[in-house]
XYZ file of C-alpha atoms in Angstrom:
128
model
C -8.036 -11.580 16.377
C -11.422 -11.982 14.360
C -10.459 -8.885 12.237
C -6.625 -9.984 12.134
C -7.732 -13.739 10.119
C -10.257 -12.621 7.888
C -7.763 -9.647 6.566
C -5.259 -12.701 5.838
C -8.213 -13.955 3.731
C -9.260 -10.717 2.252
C -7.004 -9.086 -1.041
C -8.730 -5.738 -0.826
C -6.810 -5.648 2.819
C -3.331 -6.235 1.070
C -1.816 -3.367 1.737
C -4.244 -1.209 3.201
C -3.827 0.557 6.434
C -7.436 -0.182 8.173
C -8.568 1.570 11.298
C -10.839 -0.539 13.449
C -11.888 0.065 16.898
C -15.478 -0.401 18.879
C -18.162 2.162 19.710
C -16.777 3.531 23.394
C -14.105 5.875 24.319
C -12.367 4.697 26.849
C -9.701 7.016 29.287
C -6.436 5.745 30.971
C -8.390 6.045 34.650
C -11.588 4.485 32.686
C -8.984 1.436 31.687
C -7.453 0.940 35.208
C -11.280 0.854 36.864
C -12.187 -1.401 34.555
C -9.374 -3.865 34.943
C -9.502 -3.359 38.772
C -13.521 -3.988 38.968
C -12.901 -7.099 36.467
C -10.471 -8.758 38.464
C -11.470 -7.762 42.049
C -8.117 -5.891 42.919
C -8.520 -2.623 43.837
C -5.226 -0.570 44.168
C -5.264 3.413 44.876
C -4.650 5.525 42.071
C -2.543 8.173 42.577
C -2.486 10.822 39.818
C 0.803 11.796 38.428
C 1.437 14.218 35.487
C 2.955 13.114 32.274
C 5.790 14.994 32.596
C 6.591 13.479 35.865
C 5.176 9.772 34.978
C 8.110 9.744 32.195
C 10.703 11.086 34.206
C 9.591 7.810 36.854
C 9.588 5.510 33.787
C 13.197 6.462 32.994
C 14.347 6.001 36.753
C 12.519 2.648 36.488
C 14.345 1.736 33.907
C 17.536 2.075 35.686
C 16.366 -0.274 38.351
C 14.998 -2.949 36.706
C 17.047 -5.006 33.762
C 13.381 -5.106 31.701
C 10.603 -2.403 32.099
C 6.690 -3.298 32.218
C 6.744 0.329 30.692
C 8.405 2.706 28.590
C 8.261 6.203 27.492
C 7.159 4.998 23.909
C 4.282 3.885 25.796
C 3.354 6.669 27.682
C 3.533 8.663 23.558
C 1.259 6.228 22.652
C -1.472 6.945 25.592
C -0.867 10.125 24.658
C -1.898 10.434 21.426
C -5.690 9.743 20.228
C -6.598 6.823 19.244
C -9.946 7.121 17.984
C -11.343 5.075 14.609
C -14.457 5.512 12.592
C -17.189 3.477 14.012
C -18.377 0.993 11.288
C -14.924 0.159 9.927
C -15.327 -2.692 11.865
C -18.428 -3.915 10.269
C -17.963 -2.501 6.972
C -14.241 -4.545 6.204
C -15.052 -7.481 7.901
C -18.745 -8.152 8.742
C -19.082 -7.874 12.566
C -19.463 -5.695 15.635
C -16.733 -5.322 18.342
C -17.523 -6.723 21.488
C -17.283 -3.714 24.172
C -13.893 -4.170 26.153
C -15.068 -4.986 30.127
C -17.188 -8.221 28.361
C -14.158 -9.376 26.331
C -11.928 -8.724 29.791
C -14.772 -11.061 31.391
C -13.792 -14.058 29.814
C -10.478 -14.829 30.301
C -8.733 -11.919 33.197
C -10.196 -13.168 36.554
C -8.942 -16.359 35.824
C -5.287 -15.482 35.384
C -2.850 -14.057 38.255
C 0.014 -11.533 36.459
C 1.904 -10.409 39.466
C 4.790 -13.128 39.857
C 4.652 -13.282 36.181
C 4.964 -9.245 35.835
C 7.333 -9.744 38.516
C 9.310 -12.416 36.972
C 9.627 -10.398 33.649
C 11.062 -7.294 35.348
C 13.937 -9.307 36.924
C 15.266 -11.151 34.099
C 18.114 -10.532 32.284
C 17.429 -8.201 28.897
C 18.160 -10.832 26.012
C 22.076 -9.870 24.266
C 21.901 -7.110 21.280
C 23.175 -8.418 18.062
């Protein structure tokens, strides 16, 4: 959000695509552990291949009126998302935070699963 003000205050950021990111690599399974040891819920992971994770997304689809995922999402894991180090500090002036402290702050306070729950039961708003 830092990086997202100060380019609104920037005008060598006007229209410049600018690749930030922090200093770790972080994995899908790396992700889940991390959310799971943040908020204290531990849930089994079951590996699944892509292939068969999209096929599930689409069948999910069909279920539920709204999806919490979608195959666009599942392209976008896919695909690496890596940025040079010191963009970060060279556009705007400061280091990333690593992602379990920024998770620490506000994610063990907040419950998601009647809200996650709650989205994937309501109606899908009317197409124009």
């Amino acid at each position: 959000i830092k990086a997202l003000q100060i380019s609104l205050h920037k005008i060598d950021t006007v229209d410049e695509v600018i690749e930030i990111g922090g200093a770790e690599y972080i994995t899908f399974e790396d992700l889940v552990w991390t959310i799971m040891r943040v908020t204290g819920f531990y849930r089994p992971i079951i590996k699944v291949q892509p292939y068969m994770m999209r096929w599930l997304t689409t069948l999910y689809g069909f279920l539920f009126s709204r999806t919490l995922i979608t195959p666009q999402w599942l392209d976008i894991l896919a695909a690496s998302r890596t940025a040079p180090l010191g963009n970060m500090y060279r556009y705007f002036g400061f280091q990333p935070r690593r992602f379990e402290d920024t998770l620490m702050t506000y994610l063990p306070q907040k419950s998601f699963f009647f809200s996650a729950l709650r989205y994937a039961f309501k109606r899908r708003p009317r197409s124009i």
